[in-house]
XYZ file of C-alpha atoms in Angstrom:
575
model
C -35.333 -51.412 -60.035
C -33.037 -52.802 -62.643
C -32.296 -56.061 -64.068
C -28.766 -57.933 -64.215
C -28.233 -61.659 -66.172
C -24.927 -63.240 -65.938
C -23.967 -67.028 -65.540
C -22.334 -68.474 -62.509
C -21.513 -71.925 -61.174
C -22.991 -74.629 -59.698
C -21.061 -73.332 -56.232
C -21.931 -70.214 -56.390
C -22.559 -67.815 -53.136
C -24.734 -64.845 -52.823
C -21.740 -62.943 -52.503
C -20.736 -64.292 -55.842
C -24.601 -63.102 -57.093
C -23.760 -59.535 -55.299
C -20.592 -59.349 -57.074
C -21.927 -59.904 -60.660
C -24.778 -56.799 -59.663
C -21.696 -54.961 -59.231
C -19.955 -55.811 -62.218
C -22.876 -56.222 -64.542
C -25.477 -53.222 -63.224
C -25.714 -50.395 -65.974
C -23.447 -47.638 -65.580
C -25.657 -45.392 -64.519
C -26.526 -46.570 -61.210
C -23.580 -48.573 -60.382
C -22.547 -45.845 -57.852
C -25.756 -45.824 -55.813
C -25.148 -49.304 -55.251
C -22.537 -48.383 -52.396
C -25.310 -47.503 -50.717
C -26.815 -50.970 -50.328
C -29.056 -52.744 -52.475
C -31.168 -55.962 -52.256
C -32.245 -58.109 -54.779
C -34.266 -61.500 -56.092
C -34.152 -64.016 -58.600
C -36.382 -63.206 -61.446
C -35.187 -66.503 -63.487
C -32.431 -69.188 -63.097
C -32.319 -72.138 -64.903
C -28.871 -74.558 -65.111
C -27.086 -75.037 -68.223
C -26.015 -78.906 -68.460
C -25.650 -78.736 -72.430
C -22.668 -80.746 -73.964
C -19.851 -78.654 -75.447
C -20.202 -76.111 -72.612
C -18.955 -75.333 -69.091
C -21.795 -75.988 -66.430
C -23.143 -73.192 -65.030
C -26.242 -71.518 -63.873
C -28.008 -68.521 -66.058
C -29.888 -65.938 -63.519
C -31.665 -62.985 -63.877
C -31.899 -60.819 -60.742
C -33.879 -57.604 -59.614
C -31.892 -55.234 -58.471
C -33.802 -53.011 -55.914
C -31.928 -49.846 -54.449
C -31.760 -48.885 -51.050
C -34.304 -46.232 -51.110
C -36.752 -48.697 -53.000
C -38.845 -52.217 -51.311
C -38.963 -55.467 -52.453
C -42.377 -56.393 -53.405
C -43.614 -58.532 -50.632
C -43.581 -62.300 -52.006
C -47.920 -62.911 -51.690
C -49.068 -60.720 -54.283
C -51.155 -62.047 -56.689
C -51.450 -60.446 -60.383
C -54.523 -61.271 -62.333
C -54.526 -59.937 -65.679
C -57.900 -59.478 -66.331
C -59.776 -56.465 -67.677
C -63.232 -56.781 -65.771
C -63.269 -54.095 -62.710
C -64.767 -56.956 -61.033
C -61.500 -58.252 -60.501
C -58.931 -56.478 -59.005
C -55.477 -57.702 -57.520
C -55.399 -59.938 -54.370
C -53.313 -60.241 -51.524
C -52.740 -63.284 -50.060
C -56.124 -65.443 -48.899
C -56.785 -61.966 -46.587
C -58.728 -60.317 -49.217
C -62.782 -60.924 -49.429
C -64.565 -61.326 -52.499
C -66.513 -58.513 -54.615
C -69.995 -57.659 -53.721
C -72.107 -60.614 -55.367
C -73.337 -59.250 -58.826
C -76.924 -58.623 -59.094
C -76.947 -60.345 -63.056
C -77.893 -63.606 -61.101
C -78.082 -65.046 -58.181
C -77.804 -68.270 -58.912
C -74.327 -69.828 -58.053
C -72.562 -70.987 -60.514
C -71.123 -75.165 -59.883
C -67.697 -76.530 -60.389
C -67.599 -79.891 -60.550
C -64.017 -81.044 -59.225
C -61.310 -79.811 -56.993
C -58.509 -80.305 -59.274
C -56.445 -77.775 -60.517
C -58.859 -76.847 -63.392
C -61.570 -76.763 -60.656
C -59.649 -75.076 -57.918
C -59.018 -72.110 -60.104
C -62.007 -71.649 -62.141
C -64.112 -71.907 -58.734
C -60.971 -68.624 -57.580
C -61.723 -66.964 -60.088
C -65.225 -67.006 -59.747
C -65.294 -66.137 -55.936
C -62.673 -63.545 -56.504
C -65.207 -61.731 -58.658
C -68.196 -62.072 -56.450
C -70.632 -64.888 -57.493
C -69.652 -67.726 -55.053
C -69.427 -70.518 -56.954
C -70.334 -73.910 -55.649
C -67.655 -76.637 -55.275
C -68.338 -80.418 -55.322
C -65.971 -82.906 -55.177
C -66.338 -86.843 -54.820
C -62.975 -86.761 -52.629
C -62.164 -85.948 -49.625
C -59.799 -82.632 -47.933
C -55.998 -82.863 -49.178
C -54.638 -84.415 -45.732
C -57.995 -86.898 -44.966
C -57.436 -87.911 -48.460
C -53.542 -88.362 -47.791
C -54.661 -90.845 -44.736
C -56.772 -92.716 -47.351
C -53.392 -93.156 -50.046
C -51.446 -94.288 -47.348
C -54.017 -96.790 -46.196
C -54.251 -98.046 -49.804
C -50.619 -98.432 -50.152
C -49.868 -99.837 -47.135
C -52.875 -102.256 -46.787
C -54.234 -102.469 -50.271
C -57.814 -100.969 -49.203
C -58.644 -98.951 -51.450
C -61.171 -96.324 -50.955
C -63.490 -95.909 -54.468
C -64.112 -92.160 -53.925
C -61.016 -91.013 -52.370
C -57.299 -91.820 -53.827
C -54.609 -91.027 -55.865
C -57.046 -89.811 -58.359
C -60.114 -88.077 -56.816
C -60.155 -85.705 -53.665
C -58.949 -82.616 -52.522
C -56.171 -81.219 -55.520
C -57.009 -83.949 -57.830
C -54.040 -86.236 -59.459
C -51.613 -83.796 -59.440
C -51.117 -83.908 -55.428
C -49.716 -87.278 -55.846
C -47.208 -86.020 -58.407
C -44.233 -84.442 -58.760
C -45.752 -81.072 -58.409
C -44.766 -80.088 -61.889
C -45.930 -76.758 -62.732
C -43.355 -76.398 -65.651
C -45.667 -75.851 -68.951
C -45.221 -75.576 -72.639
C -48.655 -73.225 -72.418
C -47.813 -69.390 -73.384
C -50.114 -67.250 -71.229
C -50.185 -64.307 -68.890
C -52.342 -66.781 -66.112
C -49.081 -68.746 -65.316
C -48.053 -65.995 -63.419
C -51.038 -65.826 -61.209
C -51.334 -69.532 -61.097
C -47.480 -69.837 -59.469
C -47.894 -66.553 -57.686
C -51.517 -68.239 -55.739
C -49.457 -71.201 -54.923
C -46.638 -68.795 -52.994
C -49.206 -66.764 -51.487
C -50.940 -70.049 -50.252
C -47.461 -71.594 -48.845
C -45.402 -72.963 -51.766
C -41.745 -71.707 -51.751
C -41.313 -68.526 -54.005
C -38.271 -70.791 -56.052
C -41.470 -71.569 -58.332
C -42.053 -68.408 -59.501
C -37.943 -68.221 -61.156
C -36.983 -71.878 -61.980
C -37.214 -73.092 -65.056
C -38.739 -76.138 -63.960
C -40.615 -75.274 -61.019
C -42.208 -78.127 -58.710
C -43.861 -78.044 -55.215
C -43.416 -81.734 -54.178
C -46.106 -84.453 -53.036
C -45.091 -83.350 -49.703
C -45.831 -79.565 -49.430
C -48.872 -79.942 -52.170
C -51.370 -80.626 -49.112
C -50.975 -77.759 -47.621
C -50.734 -75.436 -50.185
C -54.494 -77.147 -51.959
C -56.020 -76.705 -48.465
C -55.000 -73.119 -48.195
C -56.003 -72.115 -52.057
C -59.217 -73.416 -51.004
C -59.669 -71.239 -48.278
C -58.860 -68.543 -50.350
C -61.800 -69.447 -51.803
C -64.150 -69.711 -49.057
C -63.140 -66.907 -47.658
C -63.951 -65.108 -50.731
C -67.870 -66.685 -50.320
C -67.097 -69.736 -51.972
C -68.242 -73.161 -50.960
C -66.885 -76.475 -51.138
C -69.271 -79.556 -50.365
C -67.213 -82.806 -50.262
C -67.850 -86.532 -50.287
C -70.182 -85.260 -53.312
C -70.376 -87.648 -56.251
C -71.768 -86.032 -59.506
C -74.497 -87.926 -61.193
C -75.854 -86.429 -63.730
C -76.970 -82.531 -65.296
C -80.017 -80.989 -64.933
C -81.076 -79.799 -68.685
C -83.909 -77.494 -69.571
C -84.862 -76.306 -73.502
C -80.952 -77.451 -74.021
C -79.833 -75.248 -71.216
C -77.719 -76.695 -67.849
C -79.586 -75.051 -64.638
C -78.316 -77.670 -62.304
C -76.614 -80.734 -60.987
C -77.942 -83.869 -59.084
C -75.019 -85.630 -57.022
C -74.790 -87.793 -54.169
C -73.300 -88.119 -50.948
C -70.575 -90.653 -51.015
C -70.997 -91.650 -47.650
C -74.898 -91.775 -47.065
C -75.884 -92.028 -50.839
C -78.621 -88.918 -50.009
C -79.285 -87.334 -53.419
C -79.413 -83.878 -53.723
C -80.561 -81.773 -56.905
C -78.253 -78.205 -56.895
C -79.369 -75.434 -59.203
C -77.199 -73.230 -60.709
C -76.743 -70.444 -63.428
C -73.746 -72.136 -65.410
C -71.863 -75.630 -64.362
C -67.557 -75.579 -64.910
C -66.760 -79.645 -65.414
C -63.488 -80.348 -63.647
C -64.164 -83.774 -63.970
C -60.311 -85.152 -64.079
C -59.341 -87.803 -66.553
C -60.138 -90.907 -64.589
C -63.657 -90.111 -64.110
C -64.958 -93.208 -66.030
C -68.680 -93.248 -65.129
C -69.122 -89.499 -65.426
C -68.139 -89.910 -69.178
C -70.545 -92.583 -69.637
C -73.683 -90.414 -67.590
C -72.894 -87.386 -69.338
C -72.524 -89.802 -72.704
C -76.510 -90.774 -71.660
C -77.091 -86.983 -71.698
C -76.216 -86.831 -74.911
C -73.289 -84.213 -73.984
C -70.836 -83.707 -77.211
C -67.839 -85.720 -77.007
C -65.162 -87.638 -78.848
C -62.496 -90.128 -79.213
C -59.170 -88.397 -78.549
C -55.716 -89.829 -78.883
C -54.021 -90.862 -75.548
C -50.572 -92.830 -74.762
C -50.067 -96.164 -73.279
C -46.752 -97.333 -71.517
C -44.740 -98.573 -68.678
C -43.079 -96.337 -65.670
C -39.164 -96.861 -65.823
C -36.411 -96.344 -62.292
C -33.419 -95.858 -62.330
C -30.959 -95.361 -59.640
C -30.843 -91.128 -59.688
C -27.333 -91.377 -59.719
C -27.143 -92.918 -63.028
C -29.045 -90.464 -64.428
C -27.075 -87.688 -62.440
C -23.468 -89.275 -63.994
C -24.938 -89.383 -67.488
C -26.598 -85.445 -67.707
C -23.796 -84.187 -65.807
C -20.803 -85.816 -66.936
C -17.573 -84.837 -66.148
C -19.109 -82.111 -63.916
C -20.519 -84.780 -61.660
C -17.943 -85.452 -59.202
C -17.203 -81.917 -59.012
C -20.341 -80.771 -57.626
C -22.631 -83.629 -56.748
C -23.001 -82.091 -53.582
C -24.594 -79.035 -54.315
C -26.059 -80.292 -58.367
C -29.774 -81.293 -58.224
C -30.857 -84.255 -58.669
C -30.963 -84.431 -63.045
C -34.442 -84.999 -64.756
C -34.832 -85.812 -68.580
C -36.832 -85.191 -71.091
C -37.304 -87.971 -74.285
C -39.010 -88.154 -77.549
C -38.407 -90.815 -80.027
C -40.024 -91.073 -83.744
C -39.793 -94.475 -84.544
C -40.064 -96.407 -88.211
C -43.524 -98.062 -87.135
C -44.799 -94.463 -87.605
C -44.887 -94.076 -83.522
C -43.693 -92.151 -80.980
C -42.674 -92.686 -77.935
C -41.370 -90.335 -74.734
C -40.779 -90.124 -71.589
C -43.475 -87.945 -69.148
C -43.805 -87.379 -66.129
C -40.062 -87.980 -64.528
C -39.585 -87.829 -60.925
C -36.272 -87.459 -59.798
C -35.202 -88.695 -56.664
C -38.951 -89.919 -56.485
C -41.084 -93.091 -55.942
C -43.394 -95.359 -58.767
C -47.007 -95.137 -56.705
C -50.030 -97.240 -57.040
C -52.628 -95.035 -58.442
C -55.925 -97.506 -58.641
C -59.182 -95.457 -58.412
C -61.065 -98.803 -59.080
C -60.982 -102.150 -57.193
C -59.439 -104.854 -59.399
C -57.249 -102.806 -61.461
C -53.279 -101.711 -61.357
C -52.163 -98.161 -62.705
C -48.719 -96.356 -62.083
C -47.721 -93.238 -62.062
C -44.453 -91.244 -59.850
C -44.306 -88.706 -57.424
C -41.764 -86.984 -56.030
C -41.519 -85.033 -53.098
C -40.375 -80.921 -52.390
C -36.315 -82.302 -52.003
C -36.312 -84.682 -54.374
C -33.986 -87.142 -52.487
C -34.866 -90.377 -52.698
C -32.801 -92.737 -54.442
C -33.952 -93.715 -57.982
C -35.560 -91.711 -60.698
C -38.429 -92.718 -62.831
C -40.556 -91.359 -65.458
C -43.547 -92.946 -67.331
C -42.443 -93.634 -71.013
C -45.697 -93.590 -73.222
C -46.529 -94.906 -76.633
C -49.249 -92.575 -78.223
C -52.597 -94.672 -78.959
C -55.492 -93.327 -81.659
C -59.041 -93.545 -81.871
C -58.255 -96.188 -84.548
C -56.540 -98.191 -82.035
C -59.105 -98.057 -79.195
C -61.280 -99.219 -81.658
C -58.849 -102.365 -83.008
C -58.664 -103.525 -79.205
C -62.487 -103.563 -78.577
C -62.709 -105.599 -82.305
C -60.270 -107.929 -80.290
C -60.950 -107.831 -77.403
C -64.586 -106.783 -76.716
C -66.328 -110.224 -76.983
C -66.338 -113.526 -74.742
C -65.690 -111.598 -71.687
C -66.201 -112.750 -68.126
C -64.986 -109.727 -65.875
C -68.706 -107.830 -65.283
C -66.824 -104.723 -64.920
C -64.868 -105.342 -68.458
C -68.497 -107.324 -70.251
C -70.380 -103.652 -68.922
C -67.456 -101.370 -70.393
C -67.723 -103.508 -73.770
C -71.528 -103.161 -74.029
C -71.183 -99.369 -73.420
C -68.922 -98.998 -76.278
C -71.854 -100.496 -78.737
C -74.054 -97.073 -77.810
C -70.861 -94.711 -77.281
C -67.967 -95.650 -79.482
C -66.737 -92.389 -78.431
C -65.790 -93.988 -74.926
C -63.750 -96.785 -76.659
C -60.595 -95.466 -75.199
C -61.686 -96.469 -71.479
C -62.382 -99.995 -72.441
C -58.812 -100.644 -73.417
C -57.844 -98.936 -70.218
C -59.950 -100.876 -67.931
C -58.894 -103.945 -69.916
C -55.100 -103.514 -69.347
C -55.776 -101.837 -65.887
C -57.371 -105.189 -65.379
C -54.861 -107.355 -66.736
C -51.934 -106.494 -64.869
C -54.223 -106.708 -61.836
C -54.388 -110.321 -62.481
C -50.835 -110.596 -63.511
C -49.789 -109.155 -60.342
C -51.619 -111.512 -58.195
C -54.735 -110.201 -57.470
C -53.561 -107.763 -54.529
C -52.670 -104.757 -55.840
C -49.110 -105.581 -56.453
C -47.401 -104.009 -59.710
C -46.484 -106.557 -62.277
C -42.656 -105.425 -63.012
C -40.039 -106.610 -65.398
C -36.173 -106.030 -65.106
C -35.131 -104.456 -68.233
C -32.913 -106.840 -69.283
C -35.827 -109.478 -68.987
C -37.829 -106.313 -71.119
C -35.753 -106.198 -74.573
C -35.059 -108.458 -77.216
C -32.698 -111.276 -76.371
C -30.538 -110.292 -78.758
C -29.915 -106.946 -78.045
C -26.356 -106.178 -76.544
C -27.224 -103.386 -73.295
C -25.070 -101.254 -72.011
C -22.985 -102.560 -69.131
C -22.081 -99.587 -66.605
C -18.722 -99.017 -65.375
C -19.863 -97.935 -62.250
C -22.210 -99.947 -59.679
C -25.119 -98.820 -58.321
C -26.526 -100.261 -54.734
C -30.259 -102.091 -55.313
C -32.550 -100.242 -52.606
C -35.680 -102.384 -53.510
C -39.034 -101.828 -55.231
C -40.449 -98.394 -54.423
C -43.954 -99.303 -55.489
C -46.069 -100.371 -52.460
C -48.225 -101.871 -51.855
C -45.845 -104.158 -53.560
C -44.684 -106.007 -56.885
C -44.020 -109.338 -58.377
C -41.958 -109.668 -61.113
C -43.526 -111.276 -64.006
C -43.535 -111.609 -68.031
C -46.192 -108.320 -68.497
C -45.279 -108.245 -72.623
C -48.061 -110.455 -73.864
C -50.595 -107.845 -71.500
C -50.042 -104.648 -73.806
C -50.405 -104.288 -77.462
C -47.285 -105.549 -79.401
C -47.147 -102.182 -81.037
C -46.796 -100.503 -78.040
C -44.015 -103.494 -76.802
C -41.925 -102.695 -79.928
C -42.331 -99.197 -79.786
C -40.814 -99.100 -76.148
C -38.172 -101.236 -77.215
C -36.401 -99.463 -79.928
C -37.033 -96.022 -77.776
C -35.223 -97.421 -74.742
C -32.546 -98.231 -77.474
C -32.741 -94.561 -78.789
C -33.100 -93.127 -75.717
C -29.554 -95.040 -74.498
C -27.287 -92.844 -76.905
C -29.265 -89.408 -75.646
C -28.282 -90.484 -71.602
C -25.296 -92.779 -71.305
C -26.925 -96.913 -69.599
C -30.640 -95.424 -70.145
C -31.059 -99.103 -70.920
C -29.358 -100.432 -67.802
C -30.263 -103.923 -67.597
C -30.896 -103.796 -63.634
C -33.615 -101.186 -64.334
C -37.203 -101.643 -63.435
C -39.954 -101.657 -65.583
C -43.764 -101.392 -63.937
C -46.820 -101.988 -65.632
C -49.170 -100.061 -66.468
C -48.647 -96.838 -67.006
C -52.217 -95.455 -68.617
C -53.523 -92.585 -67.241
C -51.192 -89.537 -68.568
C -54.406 -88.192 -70.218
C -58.213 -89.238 -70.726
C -59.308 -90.794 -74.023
C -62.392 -88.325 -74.489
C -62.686 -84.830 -75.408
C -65.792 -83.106 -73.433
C -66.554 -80.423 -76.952
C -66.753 -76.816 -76.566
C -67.109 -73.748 -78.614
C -64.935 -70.834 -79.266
C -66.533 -69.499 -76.455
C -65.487 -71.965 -74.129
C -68.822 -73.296 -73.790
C -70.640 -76.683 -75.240
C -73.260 -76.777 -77.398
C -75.133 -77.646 -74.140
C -75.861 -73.924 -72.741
C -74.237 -73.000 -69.621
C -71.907 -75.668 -69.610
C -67.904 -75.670 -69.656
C -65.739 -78.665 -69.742
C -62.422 -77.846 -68.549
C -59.168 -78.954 -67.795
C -57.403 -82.600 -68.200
C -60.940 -84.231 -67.995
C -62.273 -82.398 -70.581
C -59.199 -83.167 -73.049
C -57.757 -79.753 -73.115
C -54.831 -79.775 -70.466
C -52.178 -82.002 -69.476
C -50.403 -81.080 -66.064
C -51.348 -78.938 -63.099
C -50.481 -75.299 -64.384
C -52.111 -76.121 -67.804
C -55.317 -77.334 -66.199
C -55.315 -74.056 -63.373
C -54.879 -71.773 -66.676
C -57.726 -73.344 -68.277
C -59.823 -73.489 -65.277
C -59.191 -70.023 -64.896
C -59.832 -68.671 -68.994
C -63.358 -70.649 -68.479
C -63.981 -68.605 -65.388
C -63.006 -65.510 -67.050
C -65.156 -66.064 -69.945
C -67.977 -66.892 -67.322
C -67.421 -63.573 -65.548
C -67.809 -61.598 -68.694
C -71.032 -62.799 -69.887
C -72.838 -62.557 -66.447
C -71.223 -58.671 -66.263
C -72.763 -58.113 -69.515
C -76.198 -59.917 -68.417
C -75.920 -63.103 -70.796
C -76.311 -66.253 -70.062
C -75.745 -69.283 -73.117
């Protein structure tokens, strides 16, 4: 096997791939390649910069006839504990169960964090125990749809808790700024368990809303398989604690409320970052925690096409048929000492309802596998401090009649550290309200968004209006006087900045929809070097623990914990 890189464009064939192998392959072997050859993308990314021609950048693998591809469900884990070994597929059984202890080890969530630490665990031989307060991938898909189409909203399963956790209703980004050798095993599992093999080449792989059930429900029967269990419907209540040492969980059933108390040698928290009453239990437990900064925002849509005429330019009419459908990536410092960037973007995707509470309105985008829906959006987020969280409660703590909001304020007398989710529930809330009480998204044109004064940018080109994609629907209203005016300005002069980066960013047609607040949780569950709290036998991970933020950052973390698990029981620790 050798490796060619070359750059070809948008058009291109296979033949035209074939060709460059020819052209490009060392001269060495270029002979024996009249004897047939195959070959797959190893990475291939497109070039839109300015100042250059468009064009694709591959790497292939060049594999002569007398040698095999590798088949496409391998899965590399680069571990150095005999323990684990190299699996195939979901075919492959777990080790023999290690006689250290055997007690199961608990994971607490089936998000990605939870999903892999709980692989990783089985995969090694100590069948860990799953629970999660959702329901399977596709039972909790019938529960979303409900939601958005009716406005019932089911408590324990939505677009935030259940089978896969938030990331199902997503994009399916798996594209990281993480350096570590477990992204390769966490995009190789996802092949293995259905996605399409592009992931493991693009530069900015994604699975799509619409593949993601499948491929969670066959990861976790991967795990089963491998003596794993998963218990769901299973709402985590609160830790079992000896001499400062977790041996156990007591959770509930969602549907009955029976209570059952689950022992087990070390607990992996999954919890997610919308997991509001398991911060304040574990909060009563006296678990270490803290204030962490988060960001606060709006979700923006555009017509794709737009966005597709600005990134591509002059390219655009060239090859819109066979060009992707452009996403973009913003940051903006701005004099007020803020930031403010876009996260999240979905081309070609949809602005969802993503409520885990009654009485409260949250966005967020998804996209699905093709991408082809009309308008883009992304969420763009203002970054919010401790300080901040603190300023709002100050403000807005006192004189309040909402019990939900009055319990959240009292909470934040004992546990300042939970500040954060007051001034989520308190927006969440708000736009609630503004939106009429039912669900709907409170939504401003942008026009209606910036300063009066403000010239926008008036596009040469028109684009069709295809209606609101939020469901279970909007009503546009004045949202400013709901969010912070630092966050208000902030947006402002970034949609400003952001319009000279991508030619009409600040179309005056675009939609704005509030509120946009749950990129990342407000708390940080502490932990050691080690991985572990200060509470033995205990390891926050993931996006609900503060130390992720997207699907393959959470998996790799979910997996490190897991590793570091592994290790002490195969030397016969424990805390």
């Amino acid at each position: 096997m050798f490796i060619v890189e070359g750059k070809l464009p948008p058009d291109y064939t296979s033949d035209d791939v074939e060709n460059m192998i020819r052209d490009e392959a060392p001269r060495a072997v270029r002979r024996m390649l009249s004897a047939g050859f195959s070959w797959r993308y190893k990475r291939l990314s497109l070039d839109a910069r300015t100042g250059r021609p468009l064009h694709y950048a591959l790497q292939v693998e060049v594999y002569l006839k007398n040698e095999q591809l590798p088949p496409k469900n391998v899965i590399e884990w680069p571990t150095k504990f005999p323990a684990v070994g190299k699996l195939v597929g979901n075919s492959e059984s777990g080790a023999k169960q290690s006689n250290t202890s055997m007690e199961h080890p608990i994971v607490v969530g089936l998000g990605p964090a939870g999903i892999f630490a709980a692989l990783y665990l089985a995969r090694a031989g100590f069948k860990p125990i799953v629970i999660e307060q959702g329901k399977p991938a596709y039972d909790r898909l019938d529960d979303v749809h409900e939601f958005w189409q009716t406005g019932h909203l089911n408590p324990f399963s939505n677009v935030q808790f259940g089978e896969g956790g938030a990331g199902t209703f997503s994009d399916g980004k798996l594209h990281t700024g993480i350096k570590s050798p477990w992204i390769k095993t966490v995009l190789q599992t996802f092949v293995a368990a259905g996605a399409d093999d592009e992931i493991l080449y693009s530069s900015h792989p994604h699975i799509g809303t619409d593949r993601l059930p499948e491929v969670i429900t066959n990861v976790r029967k991967m795990i089963e398989t491998m003596g794993g269990e998963v218990r769901f419907n299973a709402v985590f209540e609160r830790l079992i604690v000896e001499d400062n040492r977790v041996c156990g969980i007591i959770y509930h059933d969602a549907i009955t409320g029976r209570q059952t108390h689950l022992a087990g040698s070390e607990v992996v928290l999954a919890i997610g970052h919308s997991s509001r009453e398991t911060y304040f239990n574990l909060a009563e437990q006296n678990v270490p925690m803290q204030a962490k900064p988060m960001a606060i925002g709006v979700r923006i849509e555009h017509p794709q096409e737009l966005i597709d005429f600005s990134q591509y330019k002059s390219n655009y009419e060239k090859y819109k048929d066979v060009l992707p459908p452009s996403p973009y990536k913003l940051t903006c410092r701005v004099p007020n000492g803020r930031a403010v960037y876009s996260f999240c973007m979905c081309p070609g995707g949809e602005v969802i309802a993503a409520a885990s509470q009654s009485g409260e309105v949250v966005t967020n985008g998804m996209s699905n596998s093709r991408r082809d829906g009309y308008y883009a959006n992304s969420a763009l987020l203002v970054n919010v401090t401790p300080t901040d969280y603190q300023s709002f409660v100050e403000e807005h703590g006192e004189n309040i009649s909402d019990a939900v909001l009055k319990k959240w304020a009292e909470r934040v007398k004992c546990y300042p550290e939970l500040a954060g989710i007051f001034m989520q529930e308190y927006l969440e809330h708000a736009c609630f309200e503004r939106g009429g009480r039912t669900y709907a998204a409170p939504v401003m044109l942008l026009k209606d968004f910036m300063p009066k004064n403000l010239k926008l940018s008036l596009s040469k080109k028109t684009f069709e209006d295809q209606g609101e994609t939020y469901r279970p629907g909007v009503k546009y209203v004045d949202f400013i006087s709901i969010l912070p005016k630092y966050i208000i300005t902030t947006l402002q002069y970034g949609i400003t900045s952001f319009a000279q980066k991508i030619l009409n960013f600040d179309y005056p047609l675009a939609r704005l929809y509030a509120v946009e607040s749950r990129s990342s949780s407000p708390v940080r569950l502490n932990r050691d070097e080690n991985r572990e709290s200060s509470l033995a036998g205990l390891y926050p991970v993931g996006e609900g623990a503060g130390y992720a933020g997207g699907i393959t950052s959470a998996a790799v973390d979910g997996l490190r914990s897991a590793e570091e698990i592994v290790r002490r029981k195969n030397e016969g620790k424990r805390g």
